[in-house]
mmCIF file of C-alpha atoms and ligand atoms in Angstrom:
data_model
loop_
_atom_site.group_PDB
_atom_site.id
_atom_site.type_symbol
_atom_site.label_atom_id
_atom_site.label_comp_id
_atom_site.label_asym_id
_atom_site.label_seq_id
_atom_site.Cartn_x
_atom_site.Cartn_y
_atom_site.Cartn_z
ATOM 1 C CA MET A 1 85.028 128.107 -93.900
ATOM 2 C CA PHE A 2 86.378 125.960 -91.063
ATOM 3 C CA GLU A 3 84.105 125.968 -88.005
ATOM 4 C CA LEU A 4 85.646 124.091 -85.110
ATOM 5 C CA ASN A 5 82.524 123.904 -82.955
ATOM 6 C CA LYS A 6 80.596 122.143 -85.718
ATOM 7 C CA LEU A 7 83.140 119.332 -85.579
ATOM 8 C CA VAL A 8 83.152 118.860 -81.827
ATOM 9 C CA ARG A 9 80.882 116.235 -80.282
ATOM 10 C CA GLU A 10 77.801 117.801 -78.672
ATOM 11 C CA ASN A 11 78.473 116.153 -75.310
ATOM 12 C CA VAL A 12 82.014 117.554 -75.277
ATOM 13 C CA LEU A 13 80.759 121.059 -76.057
ATOM 14 C CA ARG A 14 78.234 120.805 -73.227
ATOM 15 C CA LEU A 15 80.626 119.190 -70.754
ATOM 16 C CA THR A 16 81.608 120.890 -67.516
ATOM 17 C CA PRO A 17 85.171 119.698 -67.005
ATOM 18 C CA TYR A 18 86.368 118.318 -63.695
ATOM 19 C CA SER A 19 87.794 121.081 -61.591
ATOM 20 C CA CYS A 20 90.669 119.847 -59.464
ATOM 21 C CA ALA A 21 92.185 121.497 -56.390
ATOM 22 C CA ARG A 22 95.094 122.766 -58.490
ATOM 23 C CA ASP A 23 92.664 124.564 -60.803
ATOM 24 C CA GLU A 24 91.259 126.548 -57.901
ATOM 25 C CA PHE A 25 94.580 127.617 -56.426
ATOM 26 C CA GLU A 26 97.546 127.819 -58.785
ATOM 27 C CA GLY A 27 100.263 129.048 -56.419
ATOM 28 C CA THR A 28 103.161 126.842 -55.419
ATOM 29 C CA TYR A 29 103.767 128.152 -51.901
ATOM 30 C CA GLY A 30 101.611 127.618 -48.812
ATOM 31 C CA ILE A 31 100.218 125.007 -46.494
ATOM 32 C CA PHE A 32 98.332 122.721 -48.827
ATOM 33 C CA MET A 33 95.166 121.317 -47.312
ATOM 34 C CA ASP A 34 93.043 121.310 -50.442
ATOM 35 C CA ALA A 35 93.617 118.060 -52.348
ATOM 36 C CA ASN A 36 93.415 115.306 -49.735
ATOM 37 C CA GLU A 37 97.076 114.555 -50.260
ATOM 38 C CA ASN A 38 99.318 112.986 -47.669
ATOM 39 C CA PRO A 39 101.418 115.737 -46.001
ATOM 40 C CA TYR A 40 104.457 113.414 -45.773
ATOM 41 C CA GLY A 41 106.875 112.341 -48.479
ATOM 42 C CA THR A 42 108.500 113.700 -51.615
ATOM 43 C CA LEU A 43 106.024 112.513 -54.236
ATOM 44 C CA ASN A 44 102.982 113.183 -52.068
ATOM 45 C CA ARG A 45 101.591 116.111 -54.085
ATOM 46 C CA TYR A 46 99.575 115.891 -57.300
ATOM 47 C CA PRO A 47 101.393 117.041 -60.433
ATOM 48 C CA ASP A 48 100.763 120.322 -62.226
ATOM 49 C CA PRO A 49 97.745 119.361 -64.387
ATOM 50 C CA TYR A 50 98.848 121.706 -67.199
ATOM 51 C CA GLN A 51 102.604 120.941 -67.017
ATOM 52 C CA LYS A 52 103.373 124.653 -67.283
ATOM 53 C CA GLU A 53 107.115 124.497 -66.634
ATOM 54 C CA LEU A 54 107.611 121.733 -69.155
ATOM 55 C CA LYS A 55 105.475 123.456 -71.771
ATOM 56 C CA LYS A 56 107.462 126.679 -71.283
ATOM 57 C CA ARG A 57 110.696 124.816 -72.048
ATOM 58 C CA ILE A 58 109.149 123.019 -75.032
ATOM 59 C CA SER A 59 107.920 126.373 -76.285
ATOM 60 C CA GLU A 60 111.491 127.762 -76.125
ATOM 61 C CA VAL A 61 113.116 124.706 -77.680
ATOM 62 C CA LYS A 62 110.606 124.356 -80.521
ATOM 63 C CA SER A 63 109.862 128.081 -80.984
ATOM 64 C CA ILE A 64 106.159 127.370 -80.749
ATOM 65 C CA PRO A 65 103.944 129.534 -78.504
ATOM 66 C CA PHE A 66 102.924 128.094 -75.136
ATOM 67 C CA ARG A 67 99.230 128.435 -75.972
ATOM 68 C CA ASN A 68 99.658 126.052 -78.930
ATOM 69 C CA ILE A 69 100.999 123.170 -76.839
ATOM 70 C CA PHE A 70 99.178 120.241 -75.269
ATOM 71 C CA LEU A 71 100.929 117.328 -73.561
ATOM 72 C CA GLY A 72 99.558 113.807 -73.406
ATOM 73 C CA ASN A 73 100.487 110.586 -71.666
ATOM 74 C CA GLY A 74 102.359 109.598 -74.815
ATOM 75 C CA SER A 75 101.097 110.421 -78.311
ATOM 76 C CA ASP A 76 98.823 107.425 -77.867
ATOM 77 C CA GLU A 77 96.716 109.393 -75.385
ATOM 78 C CA ILE A 78 96.491 112.301 -77.827
ATOM 79 C CA ILE A 79 95.270 109.971 -80.594
ATOM 80 C CA ASP A 80 92.527 108.686 -78.293
ATOM 81 C CA LEU A 81 91.545 112.206 -77.181
ATOM 82 C CA CYS A 82 91.147 113.231 -80.839
ATOM 83 C CA PHE A 83 88.575 110.476 -81.330
ATOM 84 C CA ARG A 84 86.771 111.375 -78.131
ATOM 85 C CA ILE A 85 86.546 115.079 -78.976
ATOM 86 C CA PHE A 86 85.575 114.855 -82.622
ATOM 87 C CA CYS A 87 83.992 111.488 -83.391
ATOM 88 C CA ASN A 88 80.542 110.285 -82.401
ATOM 89 C CA PRO A 89 80.732 106.562 -81.641
ATOM 90 C CA GLY A 90 78.842 104.383 -84.079
ATOM 91 C CA SER A 91 78.418 107.029 -86.755
ATOM 92 C CA ASP A 92 81.571 109.063 -87.503
ATOM 93 C CA LYS A 93 84.617 108.074 -89.548
ATOM 94 C CA ALA A 94 88.376 108.559 -89.670
ATOM 95 C CA MET A 95 90.769 108.109 -92.585
ATOM 96 C CA ILE A 96 94.163 106.410 -92.469
ATOM 97 C CA PHE A 97 96.784 105.541 -95.080
ATOM 98 C CA PRO A 98 97.935 101.973 -94.467
ATOM 99 C CA PRO A 99 100.403 100.470 -93.900
ATOM 100 C CA THR A 100 100.779 102.865 -91.001
ATOM 101 C CA TYR A 101 100.971 103.084 -87.217
ATOM 102 C CA GLY A 102 98.485 100.589 -85.762
ATOM 103 C CA MET A 103 97.116 102.711 -82.914
ATOM 104 C CA TYR A 104 94.971 104.920 -85.175
ATOM 105 C CA GLU A 105 92.863 101.905 -86.086
ATOM 106 C CA VAL A 106 92.856 100.453 -82.572
ATOM 107 C CA SER A 107 91.833 103.768 -81.033
ATOM 108 C CA ALA A 108 89.114 104.098 -83.682
ATOM 109 C CA ALA A 109 87.815 100.628 -82.795
ATOM 110 C CA VAL A 110 87.844 101.407 -79.067
ATOM 111 C CA ASN A 111 85.734 104.474 -79.817
ATOM 112 C CA ASP A 112 83.499 102.591 -82.287
ATOM 113 C CA ILE A 113 84.566 104.741 -85.233
ATOM 114 C CA HIS A 114 84.561 103.464 -88.802
ATOM 115 C CA VAL A 115 87.977 103.653 -90.481
ATOM 116 C CA ILE A 116 88.328 104.506 -94.158
ATOM 117 C CA LYS A 117 91.558 102.960 -95.372
ATOM 118 C CA VAL A 118 93.224 104.527 -98.382
ATOM 119 C CA PRO A 119 96.328 102.394 -98.980
ATOM 120 C CA LEU A 120 99.585 104.169 -99.786
ATOM 121 C CA THR A 121 100.717 103.806 -103.410
ATOM 122 C CA SER A 122 103.405 101.258 -104.293
ATOM 123 C CA GLY A 123 105.957 104.047 -103.706
ATOM 124 C CA PHE A 124 104.411 104.635 -100.242
ATOM 125 C CA ARG A 125 102.830 107.975 -101.225
ATOM 126 C CA ILE A 126 99.373 109.187 -100.250
ATOM 127 C CA ASP A 127 96.896 108.257 -102.990
ATOM 128 C CA LEU A 128 95.253 111.675 -103.203
ATOM 129 C CA LYS A 129 92.897 110.682 -105.985
ATOM 130 C CA SER A 130 91.408 107.896 -103.881
ATOM 131 C CA ALA A 131 91.373 110.033 -100.724
ATOM 132 C CA GLU A 132 89.648 112.909 -102.528
ATOM 133 C CA LYS A 133 86.440 110.885 -102.982
ATOM 134 C CA TYR A 134 85.828 110.884 -99.234
ATOM 135 C CA LEU A 135 86.860 114.418 -98.297
ATOM 136 C CA HIS A 136 83.351 115.846 -98.437
ATOM 137 C CA ASP A 137 81.720 113.091 -96.421
ATOM 138 C CA ASP A 138 80.138 114.900 -93.417
ATOM 139 C CA LYS A 139 80.800 111.898 -91.192
ATOM 140 C CA LEU A 140 84.526 111.946 -91.874
ATOM 141 C CA LYS A 141 86.011 113.905 -88.964
ATOM 142 C CA LEU A 142 89.688 112.925 -88.729
ATOM 143 C CA ILE A 143 92.534 112.166 -91.112
ATOM 144 C CA PHE A 144 95.714 110.640 -89.668
ATOM 145 C CA ILE A 145 98.958 111.174 -91.585
ATOM 146 C CA CYS A 146 102.098 109.578 -90.227
ATOM 147 C CA SER A 147 105.255 111.277 -91.486
ATOM 148 C CA PRO A 148 107.869 109.794 -91.356
ATOM 149 C CA ASN A 149 105.563 106.829 -91.624
ATOM 150 C CA ASN A 150 105.790 103.741 -89.476
ATOM 151 C CA PRO A 151 106.530 101.098 -90.777
ATOM 152 C CA THR A 152 107.558 102.357 -94.247
ATOM 153 C CA GLY A 153 110.036 104.941 -92.904
ATOM 154 C CA ASN A 154 109.454 107.646 -95.529
ATOM 155 C CA VAL A 155 108.149 111.183 -95.138
ATOM 156 C CA MET A 156 104.947 112.018 -96.954
ATOM 157 C CA ASP A 157 105.075 114.501 -99.799
ATOM 158 C CA SER A 158 104.485 117.943 -98.281
ATOM 159 C CA HIS A 159 102.264 119.022 -101.199
ATOM 160 C CA ASP A 160 99.997 116.019 -100.679
ATOM 161 C CA VAL A 161 99.793 116.779 -96.956
ATOM 162 C CA GLY A 162 99.165 120.473 -97.684
ATOM 163 C CA TYR A 163 96.399 119.552 -100.104
ATOM 164 C CA LEU A 164 94.608 117.526 -97.438
ATOM 165 C CA ILE A 165 94.958 120.267 -94.817
ATOM 166 C CA LYS A 166 93.521 122.851 -97.205
ATOM 167 C CA ASN A 167 90.750 120.762 -98.716
ATOM 168 C CA PHE A 168 89.411 118.795 -95.777
ATOM 169 C CA HIS A 169 86.643 120.254 -93.601
ATOM 170 C CA GLY A 170 87.688 118.127 -90.603
ATOM 171 C CA ILE A 171 90.818 117.702 -88.474
ATOM 172 C CA VAL A 172 94.147 116.608 -89.976
ATOM 173 C CA VAL A 173 96.443 114.935 -87.446
ATOM 174 C CA ILE A 174 100.071 114.688 -88.542
ATOM 175 C CA ASP A 175 102.073 112.244 -86.464
ATOM 176 C CA GLU A 176 105.719 113.336 -86.513
ATOM 177 C CA ALA A 177 106.982 110.833 -83.919
ATOM 178 C CA TYR A 178 110.145 110.221 -85.994
ATOM 179 C CA SER A 179 110.709 113.725 -87.382
ATOM 180 C CA ASP A 180 114.000 114.260 -85.503
ATOM 181 C CA PHE A 181 115.584 111.585 -87.688
ATOM 182 C CA SER A 182 114.532 113.382 -90.852
ATOM 183 C CA THR A 183 115.737 116.533 -92.589
ATOM 184 C CA GLU A 184 112.200 117.323 -93.727
ATOM 185 C CA GLN A 185 110.469 120.409 -92.250
ATOM 186 C CA SER A 186 107.947 119.839 -89.469
ATOM 187 C CA PHE A 187 104.357 121.015 -89.961
ATOM 188 C CA ALA A 188 104.207 122.241 -86.359
ATOM 189 C CA LYS A 189 104.912 125.881 -87.271
ATOM 190 C CA LEU A 190 101.728 125.967 -89.387
ATOM 191 C CA VAL A 191 99.271 125.404 -86.557
ATOM 192 C CA ASN A 192 98.420 129.078 -86.279
ATOM 193 C CA ARG A 193 97.735 129.261 -90.007
ATOM 194 C CA TYR A 194 95.456 126.206 -90.247
ATOM 195 C CA GLY A 195 92.820 125.786 -87.542
ATOM 196 C CA ASN A 196 92.208 122.138 -88.455
ATOM 197 C CA LEU A 197 95.780 120.981 -87.898
ATOM 198 C CA VAL A 198 97.108 118.879 -85.006
ATOM 199 C CA VAL A 199 100.816 117.988 -85.169
ATOM 200 C CA MET A 200 102.035 115.317 -82.772
ATOM 201 C CA GLN A 201 105.616 114.727 -81.640
ATOM 202 C CA THR A 202 106.910 112.624 -78.767
ATOM 203 C CA PHE A 203 109.633 112.237 -76.151
ATOM 204 C CA SER A 204 109.678 108.477 -76.915
ATOM 205 C CA LYS A 205 111.976 108.346 -79.949
ATOM 206 C CA ALA A 206 114.845 110.811 -80.537
ATOM 207 C CA LEU A 207 114.561 112.089 -76.966
ATOM 208 C CA GLY A 208 114.882 108.537 -75.630
ATOM 209 C CA LEU A 209 112.122 108.705 -73.016
ATOM 210 C CA ALA A 210 109.644 106.030 -74.145
ATOM 211 C CA ALA A 211 109.264 104.918 -70.520
ATOM 212 C CA ALA A 212 108.178 108.389 -69.398
ATOM 213 C CA ARG A 213 105.109 108.586 -71.712
ATOM 214 C CA VAL A 214 105.179 112.218 -72.801
ATOM 215 C CA GLY A 215 103.607 113.112 -76.128
ATOM 216 C CA MET A 216 103.232 116.602 -77.579
ATOM 217 C CA ALA A 217 100.440 118.084 -79.660
ATOM 218 C CA PHE A 218 100.908 121.413 -81.415
ATOM 219 C CA THR A 219 97.600 122.902 -82.459
ATOM 220 C CA SER A 220 95.304 125.936 -82.188
ATOM 221 C CA PRO A 221 94.589 127.306 -78.674
ATOM 222 C CA GLU A 222 90.933 126.297 -79.195
ATOM 223 C CA ILE A 223 91.858 122.645 -79.769
ATOM 224 C CA VAL A 224 94.324 122.801 -76.840
ATOM 225 C CA SER A 225 91.334 123.889 -74.676
ATOM 226 C CA LEU A 226 89.290 120.934 -75.911
ATOM 227 C CA PHE A 227 92.122 118.527 -75.080
ATOM 228 C CA ASN A 228 92.373 120.071 -71.609
ATOM 229 C CA LYS A 229 88.624 119.861 -71.154
ATOM 230 C CA ILE A 230 88.427 116.090 -71.532
ATOM 231 C CA LYS A 231 91.823 114.770 -70.411
ATOM 232 C CA PRO A 232 92.245 113.085 -67.026
ATOM 233 C CA PRO A 233 93.294 115.950 -64.711
ATOM 234 C CA TYR A 234 96.757 114.670 -63.826
ATOM 235 C CA ASN A 235 97.649 112.910 -67.058
ATOM 236 C CA ILE A 236 101.431 113.292 -66.737
ATOM 237 C CA SER A 237 103.136 112.371 -63.493
ATOM 238 C CA THR A 238 105.532 114.736 -61.722
ATOM 239 C CA ILE A 239 108.350 112.209 -62.215
ATOM 240 C CA ASN A 240 107.742 112.117 -65.948
ATOM 241 C CA GLN A 241 107.459 115.893 -66.252
ATOM 242 C CA LYS A 242 110.815 116.189 -64.493
ATOM 243 C CA ALA A 243 112.381 113.524 -66.700
ATOM 244 C CA ALA A 244 111.228 115.396 -69.804
ATOM 245 C CA LEU A 245 112.538 118.725 -68.475
ATOM 246 C CA ALA A 246 115.916 117.191 -67.676
ATOM 247 C CA ARG A 247 116.091 115.682 -71.152
ATOM 248 C CA LEU A 248 115.498 119.060 -72.793
ATOM 249 C CA ASP A 249 118.525 120.372 -70.899
ATOM 250 C CA GLN A 250 120.688 117.768 -72.638
ATOM 251 C CA ALA A 251 120.169 119.060 -76.142
ATOM 252 C CA GLU A 252 123.773 118.525 -77.205
ATOM 253 C CA GLU A 253 123.819 114.909 -76.082
ATOM 254 C CA THR A 254 120.468 114.276 -77.771
ATOM 255 C CA SER A 255 121.637 115.635 -81.094
ATOM 256 C CA LEU A 256 124.868 113.598 -80.923
ATOM 257 C CA LEU A 257 122.881 110.421 -80.268
ATOM 258 C CA VAL A 258 120.431 111.199 -83.070
ATOM 259 C CA ARG A 259 123.407 111.751 -85.406
ATOM 260 C CA GLU A 260 124.870 108.425 -84.334
ATOM 261 C CA ILE A 261 121.571 106.590 -84.893
ATOM 262 C CA ILE A 262 121.272 108.091 -88.379
ATOM 263 C CA ASP A 263 124.887 107.139 -89.206
ATOM 264 C CA GLU A 264 124.307 103.625 -87.914
ATOM 265 C CA ARG A 265 121.092 103.378 -89.933
ATOM 266 C CA GLU A 266 123.020 104.113 -93.112
ATOM 267 C CA ARG A 267 125.860 101.746 -92.165
ATOM 268 C CA MET A 268 123.307 98.987 -91.510
ATOM 269 C CA ARG A 269 121.687 99.696 -94.858
ATOM 270 C CA ASP A 270 125.050 99.140 -96.571
ATOM 271 C CA GLU A 271 125.932 96.026 -94.579
ATOM 272 C CA ILE A 272 122.538 94.325 -94.606
ATOM 273 C CA GLY A 273 121.985 95.197 -98.274
ATOM 274 C CA LYS A 274 124.843 92.841 -99.139
ATOM 275 C CA PHE A 275 122.987 89.740 -97.969
ATOM 276 C CA GLY A 276 121.400 87.681 -100.718
ATOM 277 C CA PHE A 277 118.173 87.076 -98.807
ATOM 278 C CA VAL A 278 117.491 90.835 -98.696
ATOM 279 C CA GLU A 279 115.448 91.830 -101.736
ATOM 280 C CA LYS A 280 115.034 95.517 -100.963
ATOM 281 C CA ILE A 281 115.768 98.021 -98.214
ATOM 282 C CA PHE A 282 113.411 100.976 -98.337
ATOM 283 C CA PRO A 283 114.610 104.577 -97.842
ATOM 284 C CA SER A 284 114.205 105.721 -94.242
ATOM 285 C CA ASP A 285 113.760 109.074 -92.514
ATOM 286 C CA ALA A 286 113.300 107.336 -89.178
ATOM 287 C CA ASN A 287 115.280 105.245 -86.676
ATOM 288 C CA PHE A 288 114.399 101.969 -88.376
ATOM 289 C CA LEU A 289 114.792 100.191 -91.683
ATOM 290 C CA LEU A 290 112.006 98.385 -93.492
ATOM 291 C CA MET A 291 113.213 95.620 -95.756
ATOM 292 C CA LYS A 292 111.775 92.961 -98.003
ATOM 293 C CA VAL A 293 113.416 89.580 -97.547
ATOM 294 C CA ASN A 294 112.846 86.195 -99.145
ATOM 295 C CA ASN A 295 111.222 84.660 -96.060
ATOM 296 C CA ALA A 296 110.273 87.073 -93.262
ATOM 297 C CA ASN A 297 108.750 84.458 -90.936
ATOM 298 C CA ASP A 298 111.805 82.225 -91.143
ATOM 299 C CA LEU A 299 114.238 85.098 -90.587
ATOM 300 C CA TYR A 300 112.188 86.417 -87.679
ATOM 301 C CA GLN A 301 112.179 83.024 -85.949
ATOM 302 C CA TYR A 302 115.892 82.588 -86.581
ATOM 303 C CA LEU A 303 116.724 85.940 -84.982
ATOM 304 C CA VAL A 304 114.421 85.315 -82.009
ATOM 305 C CA SER A 305 116.277 82.048 -81.422
ATOM 306 C CA ARG A 306 119.455 84.173 -81.301
ATOM 307 C CA ASN A 307 117.865 86.600 -78.821
ATOM 308 C CA ILE A 308 117.488 89.387 -81.363
ATOM 309 C CA ILE A 309 113.978 90.716 -81.611
ATOM 310 C CA ILE A 310 112.947 92.554 -84.749
ATOM 311 C CA ARG A 311 109.432 93.321 -86.003
ATOM 312 C CA ASN A 312 107.899 90.950 -88.500
ATOM 313 C CA ARG A 313 105.681 93.156 -90.666
ATOM 314 C CA SER A 314 104.767 90.503 -93.220
ATOM 315 C CA SER A 315 101.139 90.682 -92.117
ATOM 316 C CA VAL A 316 100.998 94.251 -93.470
ATOM 317 C CA ILE A 317 103.610 94.213 -96.262
ATOM 318 C CA GLU A 318 104.514 90.876 -97.804
ATOM 319 C CA ASN A 319 107.793 89.438 -96.510
ATOM 320 C CA CYS A 320 108.826 92.671 -94.848
ATOM 321 C CA ILE A 321 110.634 93.084 -91.573
ATOM 322 C CA ARG A 322 111.351 96.262 -89.630
ATOM 323 C CA ILE A 323 114.600 96.641 -87.770
ATOM 324 C CA THR A 324 115.067 99.414 -85.220
ATOM 325 C CA VAL A 325 118.578 100.880 -85.192
ATOM 326 C CA GLY A 326 120.297 99.841 -81.975
ATOM 327 C CA LYS A 327 123.596 100.738 -80.335
ATOM 328 C CA LYS A 328 126.645 100.153 -82.519
ATOM 329 C CA SER A 329 127.498 96.946 -80.614
ATOM 330 C CA GLU A 330 123.913 95.664 -80.958
ATOM 331 C CA ASN A 331 123.896 96.394 -84.678
ATOM 332 C CA GLU A 332 127.200 94.491 -84.995
ATOM 333 C CA GLU A 333 125.624 91.537 -83.220
ATOM 334 C CA LEU A 334 122.645 91.622 -85.599
ATOM 335 C CA ILE A 335 124.914 91.736 -88.653
ATOM 336 C CA LYS A 336 126.942 88.820 -87.284
ATOM 337 C CA GLU A 337 123.779 86.748 -86.817
ATOM 338 C CA LEU A 338 122.552 87.674 -90.301
ATOM 339 C CA LYS A 339 125.868 86.388 -91.679
ATOM 340 C CA GLY A 340 125.177 83.152 -89.792
ATOM 341 C CA TYR A 341 121.710 83.036 -91.350
ATOM 342 C CA THR A 342 123.235 83.385 -94.824
ATOM 343 C CA GLU A 343 125.675 80.535 -94.122
ATOM 344 C CA LEU A 344 122.846 78.324 -92.888
ATOM 345 C CA HIS A 345 120.828 78.885 -96.038
ATOM 346 C CA ARG A 346 123.690 78.453 -98.450
ATOM 347 C CA GLY A 347 123.329 75.097 -100.214
ATOM 348 C CA PRO A 348 126.436 72.847 -100.582
ATOM 349 C CA GLY A 349 128.883 74.427 -103.026
ATOM 350 C CA GLU A 350 126.587 77.422 -103.479
ATOM 351 C CA CYS A 351 127.864 80.979 -103.121
ATOM 352 C CA PRO A 352 125.938 83.590 -101.127
ATOM 353 C CA SER A 353 124.325 85.755 -103.755
ATOM 354 C CA GLU A 354 124.768 89.501 -103.671
ATOM 355 C CA SER A 355 121.496 91.371 -103.745
ATOM 356 C CA PRO A 356 121.228 92.800 -107.273
ATOM 357 C CA GLN A 357 119.205 95.812 -106.066
ATOM 358 C CA MET A 358 121.256 96.849 -103.090
ATOM 359 C CA GLY A 359 122.980 99.827 -104.764
ATOM 360 C CA GLY A 360 120.436 102.593 -105.057
ATOM 361 C CA LEU A 361 118.050 101.459 -102.342
HETATM 362 N N1 LIG B 1 103.344 107.471 -83.415
HETATM 363 C C1 LIG B 1 104.049 106.574 -84.108
HETATM 364 C C2 LIG B 1 104.142 106.732 -85.573
HETATM 365 C C3 LIG B 1 104.686 105.513 -83.458
HETATM 366 O O1 LIG B 1 105.384 104.635 -84.176
HETATM 367 C C4 LIG B 1 104.574 105.406 -82.057
HETATM 368 C C5 LIG B 1 105.189 104.280 -81.260
HETATM 369 N N2 LIG B 1 105.913 103.359 -81.879
HETATM 370 C C6 LIG B 1 103.839 106.358 -81.386
HETATM 371 C C7 LIG B 1 103.234 107.389 -82.085
HETATM 372 C C8 LIG B 1 103.639 106.285 -79.900
HETATM 373 O O2 LIG B 1 104.238 107.346 -79.312
HETATM 374 P P1 LIG B 1 104.177 107.556 -77.729
HETATM 375 O O3 LIG B 1 105.226 106.716 -77.139
HETATM 376 O O4 LIG B 1 104.421 109.023 -77.586
HETATM 377 O O5 LIG B 1 102.793 107.153 -77.274
#
């Protein structure tokens, strides 16, 4: 039986949250003399601490009830809040499946939480057998699943994810930052069925608002209350709330751009797969391609010298680079420079080899 309060840190349970002026009076009309704001200007008032208008729109767009939505200053804030609600520094643990998004481990370290790493299998699947061994450890409070995963690009098997949700006594956080680029079903609709589930999405990727820092968590109303209890009162600025609202009103444009990014991703896969130095391009459900090349460091330096910045992931997966899909013209430029790289590395009289594996990858 899942008991939320047993998972929450004692100090968080006991905490009296900060009560701001906008908690005391929620109306929007009147002479405001309650929050020590400056009466002059257009951005002189504090933002709505609970982002009600924005949440209402998100609720409509995603068909998820208002009470199940929490908004953070990017998903990164939500990750940190999860540690601060559920994990006692110096004694509790979290599980991750590397290679994965780096902030889970960084946030754990900031909060002095031990990380259990269960590496993905060679096919980038969750190794359930290895994970299973830890599931009944009382100190293990959080499991982070990134799907589609960064940097591997694939979605996790929904049965594996389901198994963890059903068999873990703690909180399962599913990070769906890239889900708009995938055809796979989101887990967000299941938050009212499973009380231990937190599903994160973001305005930073498909919605194109990385600068605005708006992350979404879909979870039980009880966990939403815990997030609200410990977050900084005005965690999302008025400007950013407005930017997010405006973006939601451009649904058609967003879906066209997402379509274009997906098409470009597949075109890049075809084009880049032809280069001999590319050993493998992994399947992707995201807006990037992970690929194994014959010398990642050399290729990275070469592209930097041509003013094209990709991500060198060879520290986490041998000789792998991650390329984010750009605009069509930017992708063309990249492909042109990669052709130049092939020429440079072709010995005298040697032909550029075709990658033998490019077909089905
Ligand atoms: N999750 C994943 C998997 C990411 O790759 C990133 C950023 N690259 C984030 C979350 C951060 O999202 P946000 O901008 O909402 O903080």
